[in-house]
Coordinates of C-alpha atoms and ligand atoms in Angstrom, one line a residue:
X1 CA 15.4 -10.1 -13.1
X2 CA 17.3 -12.6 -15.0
X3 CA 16.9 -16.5 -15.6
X4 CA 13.9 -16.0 -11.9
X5 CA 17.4 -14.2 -9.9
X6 CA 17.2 -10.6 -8.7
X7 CA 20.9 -8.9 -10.1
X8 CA 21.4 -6.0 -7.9
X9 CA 23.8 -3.4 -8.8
X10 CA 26.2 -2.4 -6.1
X11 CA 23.9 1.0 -6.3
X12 CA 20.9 1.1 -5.8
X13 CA 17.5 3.4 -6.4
X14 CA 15.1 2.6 -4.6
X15 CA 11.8 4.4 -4.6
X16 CA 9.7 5.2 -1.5
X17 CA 6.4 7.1 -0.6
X18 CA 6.7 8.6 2.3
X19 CA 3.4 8.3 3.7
X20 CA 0.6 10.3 5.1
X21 CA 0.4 10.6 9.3
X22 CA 3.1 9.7 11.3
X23 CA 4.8 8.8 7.6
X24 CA 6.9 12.0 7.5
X25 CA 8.5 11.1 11.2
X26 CA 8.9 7.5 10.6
X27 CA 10.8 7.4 6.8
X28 CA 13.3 9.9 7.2
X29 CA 14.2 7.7 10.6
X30 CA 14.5 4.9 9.1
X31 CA 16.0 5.8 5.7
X32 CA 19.1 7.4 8.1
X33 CA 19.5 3.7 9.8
X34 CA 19.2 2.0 6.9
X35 CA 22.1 4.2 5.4
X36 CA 24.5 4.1 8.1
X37 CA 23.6 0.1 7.9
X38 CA 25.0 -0.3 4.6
X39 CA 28.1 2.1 4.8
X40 CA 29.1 0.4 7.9
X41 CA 29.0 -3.3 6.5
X42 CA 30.2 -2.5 3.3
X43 CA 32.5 0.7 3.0
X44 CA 30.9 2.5 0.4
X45 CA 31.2 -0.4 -2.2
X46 CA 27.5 -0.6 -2.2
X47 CA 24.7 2.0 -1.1
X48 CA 21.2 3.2 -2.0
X49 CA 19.6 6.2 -3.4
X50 CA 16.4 7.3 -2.2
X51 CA 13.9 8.7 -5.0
X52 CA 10.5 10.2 -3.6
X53 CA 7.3 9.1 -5.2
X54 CA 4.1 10.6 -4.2
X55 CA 1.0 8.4 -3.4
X56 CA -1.9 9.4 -1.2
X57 CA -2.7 12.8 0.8
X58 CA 0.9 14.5 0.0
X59 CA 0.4 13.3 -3.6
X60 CA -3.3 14.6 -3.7
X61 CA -2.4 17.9 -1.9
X62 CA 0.5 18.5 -4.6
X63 CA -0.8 16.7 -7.5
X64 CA -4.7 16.3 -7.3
X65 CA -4.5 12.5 -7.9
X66 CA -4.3 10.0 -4.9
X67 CA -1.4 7.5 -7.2
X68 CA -0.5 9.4 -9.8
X69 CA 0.9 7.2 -12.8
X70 CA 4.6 8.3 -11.9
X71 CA 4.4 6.2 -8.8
X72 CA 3.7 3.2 -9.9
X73 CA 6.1 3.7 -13.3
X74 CA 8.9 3.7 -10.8
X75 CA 8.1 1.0 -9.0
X76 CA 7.4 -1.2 -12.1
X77 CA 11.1 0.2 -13.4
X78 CA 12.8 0.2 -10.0
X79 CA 11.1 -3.1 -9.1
X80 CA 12.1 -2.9 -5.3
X81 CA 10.1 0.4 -3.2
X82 CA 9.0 1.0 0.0
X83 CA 6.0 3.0 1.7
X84 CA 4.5 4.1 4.8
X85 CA 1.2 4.5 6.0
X86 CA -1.1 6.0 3.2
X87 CA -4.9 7.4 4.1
X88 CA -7.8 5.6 2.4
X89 CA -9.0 8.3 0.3
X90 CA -12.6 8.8 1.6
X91 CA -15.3 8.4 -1.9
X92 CA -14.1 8.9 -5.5
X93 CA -12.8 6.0 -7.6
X94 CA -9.8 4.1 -5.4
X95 CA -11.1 1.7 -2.4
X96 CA -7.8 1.5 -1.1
X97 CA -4.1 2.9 -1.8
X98 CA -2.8 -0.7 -1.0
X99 CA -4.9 -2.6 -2.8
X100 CA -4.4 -0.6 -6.1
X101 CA -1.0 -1.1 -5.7
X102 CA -0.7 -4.6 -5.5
X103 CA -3.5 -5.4 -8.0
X104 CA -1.3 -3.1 -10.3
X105 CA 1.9 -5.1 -9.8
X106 CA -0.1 -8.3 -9.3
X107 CA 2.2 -9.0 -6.0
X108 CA 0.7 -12.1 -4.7
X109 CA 2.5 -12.7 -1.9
X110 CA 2.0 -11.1 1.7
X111 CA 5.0 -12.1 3.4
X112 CA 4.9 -11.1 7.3
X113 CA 7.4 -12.5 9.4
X114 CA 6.7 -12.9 13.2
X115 CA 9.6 -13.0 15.9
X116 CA 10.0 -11.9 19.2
X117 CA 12.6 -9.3 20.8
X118 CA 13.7 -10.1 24.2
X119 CA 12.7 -7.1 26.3
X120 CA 9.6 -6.2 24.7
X121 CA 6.3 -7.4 26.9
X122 CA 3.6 -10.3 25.1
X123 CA 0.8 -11.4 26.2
X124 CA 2.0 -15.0 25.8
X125 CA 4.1 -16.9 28.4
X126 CA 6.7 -18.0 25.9
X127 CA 6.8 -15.4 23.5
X128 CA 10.6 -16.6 22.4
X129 CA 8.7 -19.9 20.9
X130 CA 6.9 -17.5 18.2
X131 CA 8.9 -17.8 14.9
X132 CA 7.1 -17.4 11.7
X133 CA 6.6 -15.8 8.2
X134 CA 3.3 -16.0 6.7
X135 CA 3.0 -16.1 3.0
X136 CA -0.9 -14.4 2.8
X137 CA -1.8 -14.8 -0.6
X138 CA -2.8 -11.5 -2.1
X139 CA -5.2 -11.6 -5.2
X140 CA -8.3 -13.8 -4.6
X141 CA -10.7 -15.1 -2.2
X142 CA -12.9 -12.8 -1.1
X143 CA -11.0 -9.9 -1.3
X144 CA -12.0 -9.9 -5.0
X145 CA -14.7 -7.1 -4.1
X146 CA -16.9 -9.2 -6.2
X147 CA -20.0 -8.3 -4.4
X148 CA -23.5 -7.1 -4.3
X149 CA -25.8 -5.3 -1.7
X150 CA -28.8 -6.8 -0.2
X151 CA -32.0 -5.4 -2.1
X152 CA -30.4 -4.5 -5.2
X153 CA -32.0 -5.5 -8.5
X154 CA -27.9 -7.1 -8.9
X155 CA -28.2 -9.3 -6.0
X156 CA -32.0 -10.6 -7.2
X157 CA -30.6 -11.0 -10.7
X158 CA -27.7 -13.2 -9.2
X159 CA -30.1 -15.3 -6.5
X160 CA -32.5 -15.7 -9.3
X161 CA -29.9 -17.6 -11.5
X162 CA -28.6 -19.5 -8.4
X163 CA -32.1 -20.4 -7.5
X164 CA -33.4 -21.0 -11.2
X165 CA -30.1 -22.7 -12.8
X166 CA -27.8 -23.6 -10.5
X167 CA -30.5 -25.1 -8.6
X168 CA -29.4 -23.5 -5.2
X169 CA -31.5 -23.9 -2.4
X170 CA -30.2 -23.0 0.4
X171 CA -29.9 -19.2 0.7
X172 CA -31.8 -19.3 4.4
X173 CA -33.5 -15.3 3.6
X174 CA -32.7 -15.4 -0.2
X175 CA -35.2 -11.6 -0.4
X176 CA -33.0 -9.7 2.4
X177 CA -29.3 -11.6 1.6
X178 CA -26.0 -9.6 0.3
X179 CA -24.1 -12.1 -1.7
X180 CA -20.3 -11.9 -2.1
X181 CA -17.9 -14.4 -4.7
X182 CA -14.8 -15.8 -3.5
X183 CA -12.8 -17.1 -6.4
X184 CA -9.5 -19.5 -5.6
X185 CA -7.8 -20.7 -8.5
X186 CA -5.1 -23.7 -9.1
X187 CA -2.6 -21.1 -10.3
X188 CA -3.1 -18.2 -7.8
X189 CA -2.8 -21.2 -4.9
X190 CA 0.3 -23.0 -6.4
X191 CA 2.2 -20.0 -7.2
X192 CA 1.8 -18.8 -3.1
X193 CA 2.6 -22.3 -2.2
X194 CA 5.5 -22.6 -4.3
X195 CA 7.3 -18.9 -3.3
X196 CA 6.5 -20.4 0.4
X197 CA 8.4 -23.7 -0.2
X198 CA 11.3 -21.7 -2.1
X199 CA 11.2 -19.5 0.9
X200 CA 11.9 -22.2 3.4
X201 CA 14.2 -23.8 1.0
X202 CA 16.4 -20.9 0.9
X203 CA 15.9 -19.9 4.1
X204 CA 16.6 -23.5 6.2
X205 CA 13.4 -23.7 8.1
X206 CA 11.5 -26.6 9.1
X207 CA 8.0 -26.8 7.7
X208 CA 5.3 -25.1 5.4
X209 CA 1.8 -25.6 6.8
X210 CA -1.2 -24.9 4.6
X211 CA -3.8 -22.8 7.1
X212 CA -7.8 -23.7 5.8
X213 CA -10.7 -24.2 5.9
X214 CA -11.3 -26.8 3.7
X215 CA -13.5 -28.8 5.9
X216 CA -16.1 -26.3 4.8
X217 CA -15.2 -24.4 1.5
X218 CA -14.1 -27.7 0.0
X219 CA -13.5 -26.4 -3.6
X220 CA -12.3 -22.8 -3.0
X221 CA -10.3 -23.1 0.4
X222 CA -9.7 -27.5 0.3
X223 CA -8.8 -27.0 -3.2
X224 CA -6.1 -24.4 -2.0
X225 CA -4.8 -27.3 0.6
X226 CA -5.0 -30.0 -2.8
X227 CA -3.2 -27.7 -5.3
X228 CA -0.4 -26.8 -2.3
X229 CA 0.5 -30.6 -1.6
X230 CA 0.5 -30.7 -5.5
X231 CA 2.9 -28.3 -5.6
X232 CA 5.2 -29.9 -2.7
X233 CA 5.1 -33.9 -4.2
X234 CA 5.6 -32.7 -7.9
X235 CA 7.9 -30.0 -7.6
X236 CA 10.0 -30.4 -5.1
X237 CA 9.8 -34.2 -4.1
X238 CA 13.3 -34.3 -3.7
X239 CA 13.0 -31.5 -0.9
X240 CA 9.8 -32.2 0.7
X241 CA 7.7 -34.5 2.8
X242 CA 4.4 -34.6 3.0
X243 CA 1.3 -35.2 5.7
X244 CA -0.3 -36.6 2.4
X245 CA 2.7 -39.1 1.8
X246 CA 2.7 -40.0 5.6
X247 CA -1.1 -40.7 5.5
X248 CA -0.5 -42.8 2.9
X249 CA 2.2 -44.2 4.1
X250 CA 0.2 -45.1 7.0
X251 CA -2.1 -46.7 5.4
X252 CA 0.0 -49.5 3.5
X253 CA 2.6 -50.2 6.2
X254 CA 0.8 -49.1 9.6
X255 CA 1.9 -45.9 11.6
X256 CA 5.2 -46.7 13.2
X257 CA 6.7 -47.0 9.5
X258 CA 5.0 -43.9 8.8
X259 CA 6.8 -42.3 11.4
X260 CA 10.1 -43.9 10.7
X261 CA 9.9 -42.1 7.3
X262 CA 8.7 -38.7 8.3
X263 CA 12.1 -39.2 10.8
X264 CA 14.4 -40.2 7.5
X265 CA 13.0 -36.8 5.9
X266 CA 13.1 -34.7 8.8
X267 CA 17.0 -36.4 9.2
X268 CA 17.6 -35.6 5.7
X269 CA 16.4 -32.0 6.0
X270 CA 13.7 -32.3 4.0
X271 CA 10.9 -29.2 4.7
X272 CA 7.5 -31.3 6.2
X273 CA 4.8 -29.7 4.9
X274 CA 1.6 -30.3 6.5
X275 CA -1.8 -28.4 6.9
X276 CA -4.1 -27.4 9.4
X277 CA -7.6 -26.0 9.4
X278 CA -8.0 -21.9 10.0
X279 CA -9.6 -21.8 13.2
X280 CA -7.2 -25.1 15.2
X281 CA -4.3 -23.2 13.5
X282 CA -5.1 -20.0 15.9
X283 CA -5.5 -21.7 18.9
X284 CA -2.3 -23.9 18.1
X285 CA -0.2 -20.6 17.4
X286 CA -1.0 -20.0 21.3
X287 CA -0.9 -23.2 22.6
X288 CA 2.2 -24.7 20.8
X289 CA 3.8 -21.8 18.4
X290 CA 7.2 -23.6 18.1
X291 CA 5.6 -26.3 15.9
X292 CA 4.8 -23.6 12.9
X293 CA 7.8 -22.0 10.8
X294 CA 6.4 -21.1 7.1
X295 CA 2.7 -20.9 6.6
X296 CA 1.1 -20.5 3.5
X297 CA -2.8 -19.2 3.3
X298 CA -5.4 -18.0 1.7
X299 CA -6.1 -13.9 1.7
X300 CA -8.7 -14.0 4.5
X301 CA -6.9 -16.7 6.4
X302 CA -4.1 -14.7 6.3
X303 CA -5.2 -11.2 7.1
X304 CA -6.5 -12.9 10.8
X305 CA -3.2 -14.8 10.9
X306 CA -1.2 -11.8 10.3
X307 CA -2.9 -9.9 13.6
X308 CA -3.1 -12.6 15.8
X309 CA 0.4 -13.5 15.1
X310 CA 1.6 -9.7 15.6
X311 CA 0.0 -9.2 18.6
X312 CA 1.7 -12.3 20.2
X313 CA 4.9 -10.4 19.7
X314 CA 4.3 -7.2 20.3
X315 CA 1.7 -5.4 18.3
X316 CA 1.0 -2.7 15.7
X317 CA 4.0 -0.9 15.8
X318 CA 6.9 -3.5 15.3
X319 CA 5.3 -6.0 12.5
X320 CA 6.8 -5.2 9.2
X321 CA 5.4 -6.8 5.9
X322 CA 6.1 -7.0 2.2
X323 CA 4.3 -7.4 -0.6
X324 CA 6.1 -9.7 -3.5
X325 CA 5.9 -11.1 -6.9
X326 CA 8.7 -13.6 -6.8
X327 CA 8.0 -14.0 -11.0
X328 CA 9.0 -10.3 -11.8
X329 CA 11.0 -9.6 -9.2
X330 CA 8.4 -6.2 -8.1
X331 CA 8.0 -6.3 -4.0
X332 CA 7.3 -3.2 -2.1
X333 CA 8.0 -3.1 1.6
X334 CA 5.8 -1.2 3.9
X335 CA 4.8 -0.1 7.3
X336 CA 1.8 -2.6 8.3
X337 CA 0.1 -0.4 10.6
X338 CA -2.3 2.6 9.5
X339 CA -1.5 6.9 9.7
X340 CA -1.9 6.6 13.6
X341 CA -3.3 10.5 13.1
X342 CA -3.9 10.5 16.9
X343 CA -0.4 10.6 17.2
X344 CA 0.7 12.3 14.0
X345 CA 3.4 15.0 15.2
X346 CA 3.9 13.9 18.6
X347 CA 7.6 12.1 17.7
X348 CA 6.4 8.8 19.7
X349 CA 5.1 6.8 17.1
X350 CA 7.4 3.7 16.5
X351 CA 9.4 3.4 13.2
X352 CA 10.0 -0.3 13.8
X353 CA 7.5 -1.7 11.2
X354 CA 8.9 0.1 8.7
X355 CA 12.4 -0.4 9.9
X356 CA 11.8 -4.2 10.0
X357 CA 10.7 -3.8 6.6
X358 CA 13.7 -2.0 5.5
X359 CA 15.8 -5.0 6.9
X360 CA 13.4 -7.2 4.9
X361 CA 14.2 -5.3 2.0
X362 CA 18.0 -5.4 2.5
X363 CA 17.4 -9.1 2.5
X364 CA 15.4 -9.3 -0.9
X365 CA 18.5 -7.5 -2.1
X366 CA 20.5 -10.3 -0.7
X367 CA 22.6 -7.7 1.6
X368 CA 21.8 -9.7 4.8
X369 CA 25.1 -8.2 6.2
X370 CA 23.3 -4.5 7.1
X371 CA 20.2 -6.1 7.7
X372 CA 21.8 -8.4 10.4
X373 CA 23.6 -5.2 11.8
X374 CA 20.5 -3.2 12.2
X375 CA 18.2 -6.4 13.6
X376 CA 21.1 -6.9 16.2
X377 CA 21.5 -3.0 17.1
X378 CA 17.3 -3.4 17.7
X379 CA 18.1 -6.6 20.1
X380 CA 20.4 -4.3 21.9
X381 CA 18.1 -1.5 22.5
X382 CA 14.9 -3.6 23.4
X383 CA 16.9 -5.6 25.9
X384 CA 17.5 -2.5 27.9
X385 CA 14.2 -1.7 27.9
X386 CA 15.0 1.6 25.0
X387 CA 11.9 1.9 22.9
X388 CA 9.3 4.2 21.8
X389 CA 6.6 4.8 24.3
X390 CA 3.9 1.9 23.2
X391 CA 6.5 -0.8 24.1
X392 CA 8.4 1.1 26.7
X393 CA 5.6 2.0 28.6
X394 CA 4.7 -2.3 28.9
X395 CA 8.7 -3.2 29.8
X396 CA 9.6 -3.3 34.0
X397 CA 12.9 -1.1 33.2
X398 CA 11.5 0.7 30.1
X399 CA 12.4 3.8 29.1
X400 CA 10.7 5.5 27.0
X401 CA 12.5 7.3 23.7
X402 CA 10.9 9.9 21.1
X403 CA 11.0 8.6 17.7
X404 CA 13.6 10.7 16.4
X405 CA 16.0 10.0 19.8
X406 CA 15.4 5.9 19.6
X407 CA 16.5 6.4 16.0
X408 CA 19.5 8.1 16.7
X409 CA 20.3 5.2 19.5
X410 CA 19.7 2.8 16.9
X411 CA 22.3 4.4 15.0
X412 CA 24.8 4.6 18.1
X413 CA 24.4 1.5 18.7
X414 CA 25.6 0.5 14.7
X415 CA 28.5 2.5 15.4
X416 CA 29.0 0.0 18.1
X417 CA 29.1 -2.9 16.6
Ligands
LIG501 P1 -3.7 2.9 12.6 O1 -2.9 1.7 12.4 O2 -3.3 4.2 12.0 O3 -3.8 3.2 14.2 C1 -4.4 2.3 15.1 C2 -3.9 2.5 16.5 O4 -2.5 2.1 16.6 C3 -3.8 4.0 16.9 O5 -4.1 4.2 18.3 C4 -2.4 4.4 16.6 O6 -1.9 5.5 17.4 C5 -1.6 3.1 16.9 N1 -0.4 3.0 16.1 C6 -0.4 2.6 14.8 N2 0.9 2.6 14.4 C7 1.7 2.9 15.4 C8 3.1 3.0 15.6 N3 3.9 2.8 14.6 N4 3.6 3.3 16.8 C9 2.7 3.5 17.8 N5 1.4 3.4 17.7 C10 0.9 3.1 16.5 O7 -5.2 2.5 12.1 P2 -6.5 3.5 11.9 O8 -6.5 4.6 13.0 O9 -7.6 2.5 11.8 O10 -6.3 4.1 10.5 C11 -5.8 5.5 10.2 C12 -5.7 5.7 8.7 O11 -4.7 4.8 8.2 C13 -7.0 5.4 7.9 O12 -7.0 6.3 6.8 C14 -6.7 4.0 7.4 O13 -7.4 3.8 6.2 C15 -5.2 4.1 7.1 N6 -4.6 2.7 7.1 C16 -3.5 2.6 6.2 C17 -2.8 1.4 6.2 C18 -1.7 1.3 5.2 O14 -1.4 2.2 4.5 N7 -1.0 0.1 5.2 C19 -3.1 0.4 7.1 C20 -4.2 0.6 8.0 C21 -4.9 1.8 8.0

């Protein structure tokens, strides 16, 4: 990093954990596309070296640690990584691979982008409206962990105080009650709000919404939607328009003024950024996608957001995902779905999340010319109905590809281009 800007060497290491399950069919696939990718757009000027790290059950079986400290001194030295699917080691110390991972790096950002492919079947009518990338924040709200068990002398000692000093009285069966903190802070919100805005800066899209549900959590979750206008009017006023600026707009010279504005900023391509409350924004996703491009949310929010939005396009096996701190540059890229042991072995699990998230990582790297020659070579293959099993089993002409044969017409179809 230098001066906030990524400088990418014309090689680069990259590490990657393979991954447990269907992780040892779907990285090698993928690490092969993404090679040929890059020699083909840029002639061996620029190209990538893959360096193993070990997390999970391969670096338990060899190792005896789940993430040994290797791992995670590469990724904070090689900044950009990628992973599969890792198990959730069952007991002991770590509650989750994942989490540990982006606690350690303190990468608050779960980026997910949603499109469509033509060819692959949705359960919406107008699946080609569906256009997003969800900025999840990823270091508060209730995924804190800050809770206690009903029954425990922790939980009385923490109702007693709520009860006795902070005058609470509205635990409904205060004896038999589990009790969980969700902390949201000014920072932790603005800095999210602010990578989303930067995002659809850089990126030319529409709108930011802030997804809520400040109607009810009015400090933690109405403070998030407060802090993220903050952000929008006092850091990039030049760039943005806001609902908050058209309600008050409204208010001092009536609505069609209002709306004359919010036309002048749209006109002048500034990014409207707007909000909407958790539970509307689902059914709006379904009922009129096209008016959401970036959305910004809180951890919760966006872990509902994420699967609703994934299963409008396609599901668990095509959604890639990231997992950024746009401050320090650190971001590891990562299959979204789990080890799929049901179908560990069988060469029909899809690489297409983690291929998606290669592409994403070409794109943090700022070599969108492979990443736009592996996304089109995918638009090819899906339109003729060539996909792994769990998409081509849903498509009227579909036929159904191993993993390691729909890899190798991926790469055919590079060669192409
Ligand atoms: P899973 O995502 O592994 O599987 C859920 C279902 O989706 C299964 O039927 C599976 O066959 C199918 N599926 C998943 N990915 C697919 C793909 N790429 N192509 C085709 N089908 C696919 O979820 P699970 O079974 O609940 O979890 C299995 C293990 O993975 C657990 O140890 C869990 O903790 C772990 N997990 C890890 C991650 C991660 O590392 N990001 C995420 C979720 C679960």
């Amino acid at each position: 990093m230098k001066e906030g800007q990524l400088v990418v060497p014309e090689q680069v290491t990259v590490p990657f954990i393979e991954g447990d399950g269907v992780g040892s069919e779907i990285t090698p696939v993928c690490q092969r596309i993404v090679n040929k990718a890059v020699e083909l757009a840029y002639k061996g000027r620029r190209s990538i070296e893959w360096m193993e790290v070990l997390a999970g059950g391969k670096a338990f079986a060899q190792t005896g640690e789940w993430l040994p400290e290797a791992t995670m001194a590469a990724f904070r030295e090689y900044l950009v990584g990628i992973k599969g699917p890792l198990t959730t080691p069952v007991g002991g110390g770590i509650r989750s691979l994942n989490v540990a991972l982006r606690q350690t790096l303190d990468l608050y950002v779960c980026l997910r982008p949603v499109r469509w492919f033509k060819g692959v079947v949705s359960p919406v009518k107008e699946p080609q409206k569906v256009n997003m990338h969800i900025f999840r924040e990823n270091t508060e709200d209730i995924y804190a962990g800050i809770e206690w068990e009903q029954g425990t002398p922790e939980a009385q000692k923490l109702y007693a105080f709520l009860r006795d000093e902070m005058g609470v009285k509205k635990v409904r069966f205060p004896e038999t009650s589990s009790f969980g903190v969700k902390p949201v802070s000014v920072e932790g919100s603005k800095r999210l709000v602010r990578s989303a805005i930067l995002y659809a800066l850089q990126h030319g899209l529409p709108s930011v919404t802030l997804v809520h549900k400040g109607n009810i959590m009015k400090f933690t979750e109405g403070g998030f939607k407060k802090w993220g206008y903050e952000v929008a009017e006092q850091e990039f006023g030049d760039h943005t328009f806001t609902m908050n600026q058209f309600e008050q707009l409204k208010k001092d010279l009536g609505e069609e003024s209002a709306r004359a504005c919010m036309a002048d900023a749209v006109n002048a391509g500034k990014i409207i950024v707007k909000d909407c409350i958790c539970d509307a924004f689902l059914q709006n996703t379904l009922l009129m996608p096209e008016d959401y491009s970036v959305i910004a949310t809180l951890n919760l929010n966006g872990d509902y957001v994420s699967d609703q939005l994934a299963a409008m396009v396609g599901g668990i096996g095509i959604a890639p995902g990231a997992n950024i701190n746009y401050q320090t540059g650190h971001a590891i890229f990562e299959a979204t779905h789990g080890t799929a042991p049901n179908i560990a072995g069988k060469n029909v699990v899809n690489p297409c999340s983690l291929l998606l998230s290669s592409v994403m990582l070409l794109e943090y790297l700022g070599w969108k010319e492979a990443a736009v020659r592996i996304t089109a070579a995918l638009e090819k293959a899906f339109a003729q109905g060539e996909a792994t099993p769990d998409l081509a089993r849903f498509m009227p002409d579909g036929k159904p590809m191993g993993t390691a044969e729909f890899g190798e017409r991926i790469v055919t179809l590079l060669l192409e281009e």
